[in-house]
Amino acid sequence: MKIGLIGTGRIGAFHAETLSTVPGVDTVVVADLDAERAAQLAGKLGLDAAAGIDEMYAAGLDGVVVTAATSAHAELIHQALDHGVPVFCEKPVALDVPGTLGVVERAGRGPVPVQIGFQRRFDAGYTTARDALRSGELGWIHTLRACTGDVTPPPPAFIPTSGGLFRDCSIHDFDIMRWLTGREVVSVYAQGANRGAPFFTEGGDVDTCAALLRFDDDTLATVTATRYNGAGHDVRLEICGSEGARFVGLDDRAPMPTAERALSWRRTTPYATFMERFHDAYIAELTAFTELAAGHRENPCPPAEALEALYVAEACDLSRRTGRPVAVADVRA
């Protein structure tokens, strides 16, 4: 297979290297508005570089991976569909609901698949927990607790185009909770705070957030996130049921130094980035995309799934800004 990749920044470079190891992928062609950056990445990894996006499509592609700036996602997805090329796009689909709806409606009208990048669906811990939950082994679920913590904040220039902490970061927790439980969030109450760099406040964002979610079966969930988790990159989920529980993310690299004198466990260097934490999940996710592009499997995350997670993020951001609970139905288009 020949796979194109648009956007050669940090996540783009990571995905380009991952694609080069995926079985069945013979050629990876990278492109970027900064053609020199694309050429440098191609030279470093032994890939092909295109002078531009049009030239990349002219090479004849079996699929394309979009890792460009969030503000360009929707346009690039439509462009791939115009060329009839299956497309994988990192989340989010777009910065807002109308842009996301446009992609959902376009993708739903045609046969060309669009897969959105929620890599936690491919993480072994989450899939094992989902199996336990769906089997009934945990009984009925009463509480979910999720956290996502970055070690260091992103650069200031990222914040104005990121969509905010709920849309950029916590949206992964919203998606995985829906995927695990098969239930929908009906209402949220969210708060945010800034105790770090001033560029978060200046960009209308927060560096730390917390949200209380109620699902349609009255399961309650808490979701927290921060850009300043000094102990290490921390992504965990607790699933608590009437008959049992599962805890995702408790491996020997979890950044959880204990304050209990009588407790210890084998610990190695904590995760520093999301790319370390989900390395294997990203490989599985991109492998799934090549299988989807080849017509060998169903779509593991179509745009309509991403839209539902975005609605929850929109509700949380509205709650954070207004200081009141918000029904998810109130932000639906």
Coordinates of C-alpha atoms in Angstrom, one line a residue:
M1 CA 0.0 0.0 0.0
K2 CA 1.0 3.6 -0.6
I3 CA 0.0 5.9 2.3
G4 CA 0.2 9.7 2.2
L5 CA 0.7 11.8 5.3
I6 CA -0.2 15.5 5.6
G7 CA 1.5 17.4 8.4
T8 CA 5.0 16.7 9.6
G9 CA 5.0 18.3 13.1
R10 CA 5.5 16.3 16.3
I11 CA 2.6 13.9 15.9
G12 CA 3.0 13.7 12.1
A13 CA 6.6 12.7 12.4
F14 CA 5.6 10.0 15.0
H15 CA 2.8 8.7 12.8
A16 CA 5.1 8.7 9.7
E17 CA 7.6 6.5 11.5
T18 CA 4.9 4.2 12.8
L19 CA 3.4 3.9 9.3
S20 CA 6.7 2.8 8.0
T21 CA 6.5 -0.3 10.3
V22 CA 2.9 -1.3 9.6
P23 CA 2.6 -4.6 7.7
G24 CA 1.5 -4.1 4.1
V25 CA 2.6 -0.4 3.8
D26 CA 5.3 -0.3 1.1
T27 CA 5.5 3.4 0.6
V28 CA 4.9 6.5 2.8
V29 CA 4.7 9.9 1.1
V30 CA 4.8 12.9 3.4
A31 CA 3.7 16.4 2.6
D32 CA 3.5 19.7 4.4
L33 CA 2.9 23.4 3.8
D34 CA 6.5 23.7 4.8
A35 CA 8.0 21.5 2.0
E36 CA 11.4 21.7 3.5
R37 CA 10.3 20.2 6.8
A38 CA 8.6 17.4 4.9
A39 CA 11.8 16.8 2.9
Q40 CA 13.8 16.7 6.1
L41 CA 11.5 14.2 7.8
A42 CA 11.5 12.0 4.6
G43 CA 15.3 12.0 4.5
K44 CA 15.5 11.1 8.2
L45 CA 13.1 8.2 8.0
G46 CA 13.8 7.0 4.4
L47 CA 10.4 8.0 3.1
D48 CA 9.2 9.8 0.0
A49 CA 8.4 13.5 0.1
A50 CA 6.0 15.4 -2.1
A51 CA 6.5 19.0 -3.1
G52 CA 2.9 19.7 -2.0
I53 CA -0.5 18.1 -1.2
D54 CA -1.6 18.0 -4.9
E55 CA 1.7 16.3 -5.8
M56 CA 1.1 13.8 -3.1
Y57 CA -2.3 12.8 -4.4
A58 CA -0.9 12.7 -7.9
A59 CA 1.5 9.9 -6.8
G60 CA -1.6 7.6 -6.4
L61 CA -2.5 6.8 -2.8
D62 CA -4.4 3.9 -1.1
G63 CA -5.0 6.1 2.0
V64 CA -4.0 9.3 3.6
V65 CA -3.3 10.2 7.2
V66 CA -4.0 13.8 8.4
T67 CA -1.9 15.2 11.2
A68 CA -1.9 18.9 10.2
A69 CA -3.1 21.7 12.5
T70 CA -6.6 21.2 13.9
S71 CA -7.9 24.2 12.0
A72 CA -7.1 22.4 8.7
H73 CA -8.6 19.0 9.6
A74 CA -12.1 19.4 8.1
E75 CA -10.8 20.9 4.8
L76 CA -8.2 18.2 4.4
I77 CA -10.8 15.4 5.0
H78 CA -13.1 16.9 2.4
Q79 CA -10.1 17.1 0.0
A80 CA -9.3 13.4 0.6
L81 CA -12.9 12.5 -0.1
D82 CA -12.8 14.6 -3.3
H83 CA -10.0 12.4 -4.4
G84 CA -11.8 9.2 -3.4
V85 CA -9.0 8.3 -0.9
P86 CA -9.7 6.7 2.5
V87 CA -8.6 9.1 5.2
F88 CA -7.5 8.8 8.8
C89 CA -7.5 12.1 10.7
E90 CA -6.3 12.9 14.2
K91 CA -9.0 14.2 16.5
P92 CA -10.8 16.5 16.5
V93 CA -12.6 16.5 13.2
A94 CA -13.0 20.3 13.3
L95 CA -12.8 23.1 15.9
D96 CA -16.5 23.4 16.1
V97 CA -19.8 21.5 15.8
P98 CA -20.8 22.9 12.3
G99 CA -17.5 21.9 10.8
T100 CA -17.7 18.5 12.3
L101 CA -21.3 18.0 11.1
G102 CA -20.2 18.9 7.6
V103 CA -17.7 16.0 7.7
V104 CA -20.2 13.6 9.3
E105 CA -22.8 14.3 6.7
R106 CA -20.3 14.1 3.7
A107 CA -18.8 10.9 5.0
G108 CA -22.2 9.4 5.5
R109 CA -23.2 10.0 1.9
G110 CA -20.4 8.1 0.2
P111 CA -18.4 4.8 0.3
V112 CA -15.0 6.3 1.1
P113 CA -14.2 5.6 4.8
V114 CA -13.1 8.3 7.3
Q115 CA -11.5 7.1 10.5
I116 CA -10.9 9.5 13.4
G117 CA -7.9 9.1 15.7
F118 CA -9.0 8.1 19.2
Q119 CA -6.1 5.8 20.0
R120 CA -7.3 4.7 23.5
R121 CA -9.8 2.4 21.7
F122 CA -6.8 0.4 20.7
D123 CA -5.0 0.3 24.1
A124 CA -4.8 -3.1 25.7
G125 CA -5.9 -1.9 29.1
Y126 CA -9.0 -0.1 27.9
T127 CA -10.0 -3.0 25.6
T128 CA -9.6 -5.5 28.5
A129 CA -11.7 -3.3 30.8
R130 CA -14.4 -3.0 28.2
D131 CA -14.6 -6.7 27.8
A132 CA -15.0 -7.1 31.6
L133 CA -17.6 -4.5 31.7
R134 CA -19.6 -5.7 28.7
S135 CA -19.5 -9.3 30.0
G136 CA -21.4 -8.3 33.2
E137 CA -18.4 -9.4 35.4
L138 CA -18.4 -6.0 37.1
G139 CA -22.2 -5.9 37.7
W140 CA -23.8 -2.5 37.1
I141 CA -21.5 0.5 36.9
H142 CA -22.0 3.3 39.3
T143 CA -18.9 5.4 39.0
L144 CA -16.2 6.2 36.4
R145 CA -13.1 8.3 37.3
A146 CA -10.7 9.5 34.5
C147 CA -7.7 11.6 34.6
T148 CA -5.3 12.9 31.9
G149 CA -2.2 14.9 32.9
D150 CA 0.5 16.3 30.7
V151 CA 4.0 16.7 32.2
T152 CA 4.6 20.1 30.5
P153 CA 2.2 22.5 28.7
P154 CA 2.2 22.9 24.9
P155 CA 3.7 26.0 23.3
P156 CA 1.8 29.3 23.6
A157 CA 1.0 29.4 19.9
F158 CA -0.9 26.1 20.2
I159 CA -3.6 27.3 22.6
P160 CA -5.6 29.7 20.4
T161 CA -6.1 27.0 17.8
S162 CA -6.5 24.0 20.1
G163 CA -10.2 24.4 20.9
G164 CA -9.4 24.4 24.6
L165 CA -8.6 21.8 27.3
F166 CA -11.9 20.0 27.1
R167 CA -11.9 19.7 23.3
D168 CA -8.2 19.0 22.9
C169 CA -7.5 16.8 25.9
S170 CA -10.5 15.6 27.9
I171 CA -12.3 14.7 24.7
H172 CA -10.3 11.4 24.8
D173 CA -11.8 10.6 28.1
F174 CA -15.3 11.4 26.9
D175 CA -14.9 9.2 23.9
I176 CA -13.5 6.2 25.8
M177 CA -16.2 6.4 28.4
R178 CA -18.9 6.2 25.7
W179 CA -17.0 3.4 23.9
L180 CA -16.6 1.4 27.1
T181 CA -20.1 1.7 28.5
G182 CA -22.2 2.1 25.3
R183 CA -24.1 4.9 27.1
E184 CA -24.5 8.6 26.4
V185 CA -23.7 11.6 28.6
V186 CA -26.8 13.6 29.3
S187 CA -25.5 16.4 31.5
V188 CA -22.3 18.0 32.8
Y189 CA -21.0 20.4 35.4
A190 CA -17.5 21.7 34.8
Q191 CA -14.9 24.0 36.3
G192 CA -11.5 25.2 35.1
A193 CA -8.6 27.0 36.7
N194 CA -5.3 28.7 35.7
R195 CA -2.3 28.7 38.0
G196 CA 0.4 28.3 35.4
A197 CA 1.5 30.4 32.5
P198 CA -0.6 33.5 31.6
F199 CA -0.9 32.4 27.9
F200 CA -3.8 30.0 28.9
T201 CA -5.9 32.9 30.3
E202 CA -4.9 35.1 27.4
G203 CA -6.1 32.5 25.0
G204 CA -9.4 32.0 26.8
D205 CA -8.4 28.5 28.0
V206 CA -7.6 26.9 31.3
D207 CA -4.6 24.7 32.3
T208 CA -6.6 22.5 34.7
C209 CA -10.2 21.3 34.6
A210 CA -12.6 19.0 36.3
A211 CA -16.0 17.8 35.2
L212 CA -18.9 15.8 36.6
L213 CA -20.8 13.8 34.0
R214 CA -24.2 12.0 34.3
F215 CA -24.9 9.2 31.8
D216 CA -28.3 8.2 30.6
D217 CA -28.4 5.3 33.0
D218 CA -27.5 7.5 36.0
T219 CA -23.9 6.4 36.1
L220 CA -21.7 9.2 37.4
A221 CA -18.3 10.1 36.1
T222 CA -15.5 12.5 37.0
V223 CA -13.0 13.7 34.4
T224 CA -9.9 15.8 35.3
A225 CA -7.1 17.1 33.2
T226 CA -4.1 19.3 33.6
R227 CA -1.2 20.6 31.6
Y228 CA 1.2 20.6 34.6
N229 CA 1.5 17.0 36.0
G230 CA 5.0 17.1 37.3
A231 CA 5.1 13.4 38.3
G232 CA 4.8 12.3 34.7
H233 CA 2.3 11.8 31.9
D234 CA -0.7 10.3 33.6
V235 CA -3.7 8.7 31.9
R236 CA -5.9 6.4 34.0
L237 CA -9.5 5.3 34.3
E238 CA -11.3 3.6 37.2
I239 CA -14.5 1.6 36.4
C240 CA -16.4 0.8 39.6
G241 CA -19.3 -1.6 39.6
S242 CA -21.6 -3.4 42.0
E243 CA -19.7 -6.7 41.6
G244 CA -16.2 -5.6 40.7
A245 CA -13.8 -2.9 39.3
R246 CA -11.1 -2.4 36.8
F247 CA -8.3 0.2 36.8
V248 CA -6.7 1.2 33.5
G249 CA -3.2 2.7 33.5
L250 CA -1.7 1.1 36.6
D251 CA 1.5 -0.2 35.1
D252 CA 5.1 0.1 36.3
R253 CA 5.4 3.5 34.5
A254 CA 2.4 5.1 36.0
P255 CA 3.5 8.4 37.7
M256 CA 2.0 7.5 41.1
P257 CA 4.6 7.9 44.0
T258 CA 2.8 6.6 47.1
A259 CA 2.6 8.4 50.4
E260 CA 1.9 5.1 52.2
R261 CA 4.9 3.7 54.1
A262 CA 3.7 0.1 53.9
L263 CA 3.0 0.1 50.2
S264 CA 5.4 -0.2 47.3
W265 CA 5.4 -1.7 43.8
R266 CA 7.9 -2.0 41.0
R267 CA 8.3 1.3 39.3
T268 CA 10.4 2.4 36.4
T269 CA 10.8 5.8 34.6
P270 CA 7.3 7.5 34.4
Y271 CA 5.9 8.2 31.0
A272 CA 6.9 11.6 29.7
T273 CA 4.5 12.0 26.7
F274 CA 1.3 10.6 25.4
M275 CA 3.3 9.1 22.5
E276 CA 5.2 6.9 25.0
R277 CA 2.1 6.0 27.0
F278 CA 0.1 4.9 23.9
H279 CA 2.9 3.8 21.6
D280 CA 1.4 0.3 21.0
A281 CA -2.1 1.7 20.7
Y282 CA -1.0 4.0 17.9
I283 CA 0.5 1.1 16.0
A284 CA -2.7 -0.8 16.4
E285 CA -4.8 2.2 15.3
L286 CA -2.8 2.9 12.1
T287 CA -2.8 -0.8 11.3
A288 CA -6.5 -0.8 11.6
F289 CA -6.7 2.1 9.2
T290 CA -4.7 0.3 6.6
E291 CA -7.1 -2.7 7.0
L292 CA -10.1 -0.3 6.7
A293 CA -8.6 1.3 3.6
A294 CA -8.1 -2.1 2.0
G295 CA -11.7 -3.0 2.7
H296 CA -10.8 -5.8 5.2
R297 CA -12.6 -4.4 8.4
E298 CA -15.3 -2.2 9.6
N299 CA -14.6 1.4 10.6
P300 CA -13.5 1.5 14.3
C301 CA -14.2 5.2 14.8
P302 CA -16.3 7.0 12.2
P303 CA -16.8 10.8 12.4
A304 CA -20.2 10.4 14.0
E305 CA -18.5 8.9 17.0
A306 CA -16.2 11.8 17.3
L307 CA -19.1 14.2 17.0
E308 CA -20.7 12.7 20.1
A309 CA -17.5 13.2 22.1
L310 CA -17.3 16.8 20.8
Y311 CA -20.9 17.5 22.1
V312 CA -19.8 16.5 25.6
A313 CA -16.7 18.7 25.3
E314 CA -18.8 21.6 24.1
A315 CA -21.2 21.2 27.0
C316 CA -18.3 21.1 29.5
D317 CA -16.7 24.3 28.0
L318 CA -20.1 26.0 28.2
S319 CA -20.5 24.9 31.8
R320 CA -17.0 26.1 32.7
R321 CA -17.7 29.5 31.2
T322 CA -21.2 30.0 32.6
G323 CA -20.7 28.3 36.0
R324 CA -23.9 26.2 35.7
P325 CA -24.8 22.6 34.8
V326 CA -25.4 22.1 31.1
A327 CA -27.6 19.4 29.3
V328 CA -25.7 17.9 26.4
A329 CA -28.9 18.3 24.4
D330 CA -28.6 22.0 24.7
V331 CA -25.4 22.1 22.5
R332 CA -26.6 19.7 19.8
A333 CA -27.0 21.3 16.5

